[in-house]
Amino acid sequence: MTTPQSPRSDTRARIIDVALELFAEHGYEKTSLREIADRLGVTKAALYYHFKTKDDIVRGIVEKMAAPLDDAIAFGEGKDWSPELRDELLRRFAAGMGERAPLLRFFHENQPALRESAAGLAFKERMIKMITLLHGPEPTFRDKLRATVALTSMHSAMFLLKADLCGPGRESADSASVSADEAMEAALEVALEVAAHIEPPAH
Amino acid sequence: MTTPQSPRSDTRARIIDVALELFAEHGYEKTSLREIADRLGVTKAALYYHFKTKDDIVRGIVEKMAAPLDDAIAFGEGKDWSPELRDELLRRFAAGMGERAPLLRFFHENQPALRESAAGLAFKERMIKMITLLHGPEPTFRDKLRATVALTSMHSAMFLLKADLCGPGRESADSASVSADEAMEAALEVALEVAAHIEPPAH
Amino acid sequence: MTTPQSPRSDTRARIIDVALELFAEHGYEKTSLREIADRLGVTKAALYYHFKTKDDIVRGIVEKMAAPLDDAIAFGEGKDWSPELRDELLRRFAAGMGERAPLLRFFHENQPALRESAAGLAFKERMIKMITLLHGPEPTFRDKLRATVALTSMHSAMFLLKADLCGPGRESADSASVSADEAMEAALEVALEVAAHIEPPAH
Amino acid sequence: MTTPQSPRSDTRARIIDVALELFAEHGYEKTSLREIADRLGVTKAALYYHFKTKDDIVRGIVEKMAAPLDDAIAFGEGKDWSPELRDELLRRFAAGMGERAPLLRFFHENQPALRESAAGLAFKERMIKMITLLHGPEPTFRDKLRATVALTSMHSAMFLLKADLCGPGRESADSASVSADEAMEAALEVALEVAAHIEPPAH
DNA sequence: CATGAATGAGTCTTCATTCAT
DNA sequence: GATGAATGAAGACTCATTCAT
């Protein structure tokens, strides 16, 4: 069903890339199909050859970019919960999403739009699945929250990265020189810290 | 005729309340001035009597709702950093923002719109200030990130709260029964956990 | 009917002055009552105390400013046409309107608005009356046209005056230094030149 | 279905024609895009397919209609000034603009709107260029004014034509029967009269 | 595969005007 | 004499979407 018989055309893939970039940067609502089309050098109508609707582009984005998340979920599902599993899940999530930062940004910063979108909800389902895998069985609300917060640390790291650039004269010696990769590394560490507090039932 | 409670029309205040409610629920872009006006039983033009522009309503929201944040900042500013100060700041932030959850939701879930808004940026500045007070002097990037993540825990708690309600058949015994207040309490605890890892320079 | 029993309030007069200034500068349509009110330091509603409607302000302008025109018309009416009368009429028109340049500008540059305005038509009537007095009895179309063109020379002079300021690098030695008064003088001369060609019936 | 006359839609051209007609008749500000669209039997949005903005329609009008003016300017530019050149320029201007009377009307009667329009200023530049060609080198202010007044005679003729029709009971025997063509002829003659007074430097 | 042309619904915004106080 | 609050109508403009070619 998801495996196409042919490369599905280059344009389709380019639309997805450009759309995600713009959605992450300017937001879903503020990004018009014309902008996407213009940046690709095609007409709006061309987009409609590849996608039935604007929301369908989101579906395309999710389908293409959520693979690492699905892999992590597949890896965790069925296995018994353990601190090691928990940490491995976070590592896989970080590895997969670190390179797909725009997707996370899009997800976190466009909830209102995504809430009304089938594709958006599908991605949210995955995030929630990931959360449940992280906190394991019989979680307290606190545990659920720790799992959730751990998953958001990546996005927070990006927020910080952008914020430091704009803020006037607030560049402490070290943080100004942090690269995106280093930021993601730090995000994983902090995520592990948070998750470490998750207390499994003492069976 | 419509029972005016106070001599000076309270319409302005009502606009702010309704607008924040709708902005948080449906998003800034998806909330039209017509919706706000309708829910208030006035015409769109009435909104323009009180606010020069849609974005100006955001400014109004921030000005009215950011007071607790400002108080917390004022409390922390000038004081020497200490773990106690850090925790007290978080407590004050939680106390102030817990009751203003919609504001936080609006802030986190509408970044694209807020990025292009003077009022939005003003609020962001406050959040960043709060972050710097939390991590104290000479922070590592990790410390900054911990401060940031701590501040987001409140919003994550709300995300969880909503997610549990909507998600189909995923109500684990305890979390379904968590009240908003309990959630905020948990959020504060997790925030304190995260912030506890902040390592001050060993002067 | 036009003679008020009292100074009619200072505000009324100030409204008229400011309105004409703005109407001439930015045009009738582009000038909002708010602009007029703001510049006067009063509220829009205050304007409505003095004038029933926006168009009524135009009526006020005409009533206050058209006096010199009426004087010239009164002077010419009833008298037998002669080249001397014609020239004297032009001189009086020039003397009266030179100081009321904004009125002429308003009239010439806002025809579309004035065409739909009772007050505007009233002023137009006066201009047409002036034209008929200028060309005298049994005019050819050419004569009428000469009279018309003569009356427009004042406005053309103002057009030139403004145009020279903006045009990039087009300031020939003499014209750049022309004052408004000199321009009006020149306008009268050219008007007399044009009118001189009017050929009266050789009775 | 609606009999498309030419392969490439002629809608753009029709918009320009209808828009100029309405702009000249009711004024730029008072003409809404809905009116233009309605008269063409299309929707407002269709206008926006062809023109980015209302002002862009003006640009379209000028680009399409100013050709004769450009031709006259091209003819005059570079040539040494002489009374013959001056008169030939006027003749060409009259020939070109006589058929485009609405454009002149639009220009003269909508200055406030045109002053704020790039397209409007572009046309004004041409008019000013035409003026400078007419008066030749080292003009006195009077000469410039004569050139200006000469160019306005066409518009004054139209003013007269319309005035006679509307004015109540003021139709002198001959002028009522003047056709548009005759009026333009008269306008050219008067223009030549005015321009004849231009005094070139006695080099 | 893709475009050119067009639509319908809706957005923010502005304005002249009104009226109780 | 004047204001504060509000309205109704309208305006320019944008956008996702459609469809014949």
mmCIF file of C-alpha atoms (C1' of nucleotides) in Angstrom, chain E:
data_model
loop_
_atom_site.group_PDB
_atom_site.id
_atom_site.type_symbol
_atom_site.label_atom_id
_atom_site.label_comp_id
_atom_site.label_asym_id
_atom_site.label_seq_id
_atom_site.Cartn_x
_atom_site.Cartn_y
_atom_site.Cartn_z
ATOM 1 C "C1'" DC E 1 2.542 15.544 -16.196
ATOM 2 C "C1'" DA E 2 1.309 19.866 -15.978
ATOM 3 C "C1'" DT E 3 -0.763 24.550 -16.989
ATOM 4 C "C1'" DG E 4 -3.867 28.533 -17.579
ATOM 5 C "C1'" DA E 5 -7.889 30.337 -16.142
ATOM 6 C "C1'" DA E 6 -11.234 30.824 -12.979
ATOM 7 C "C1'" DT E 7 -14.192 30.371 -8.639
ATOM 8 C "C1'" DG E 8 -16.390 30.792 -3.969
ATOM 9 C "C1'" DA E 9 -15.745 31.381 0.381
ATOM 10 C "C1'" DG E 10 -13.608 33.761 3.581
ATOM 11 C "C1'" DT E 11 -10.014 37.095 5.764
ATOM 12 C "C1'" DC E 12 -8.621 41.450 7.816
ATOM 13 C "C1'" DT E 13 -9.609 46.037 7.726
ATOM 14 C "C1'" DT E 14 -11.725 50.773 7.007
ATOM 15 C "C1'" DC E 15 -15.323 54.000 6.952
ATOM 16 C "C1'" DA E 16 -19.237 57.020 7.430
ATOM 17 C "C1'" DT E 17 -22.636 57.176 10.508
ATOM 18 C "C1'" DT E 18 -25.533 56.863 14.922
ATOM 19 C "C1'" DC E 19 -26.802 57.534 19.646
ATOM 20 C "C1'" DA E 20 -26.967 57.476 24.603
ATOM 21 C "C1'" DT E 21 -24.688 60.107 27.908
#
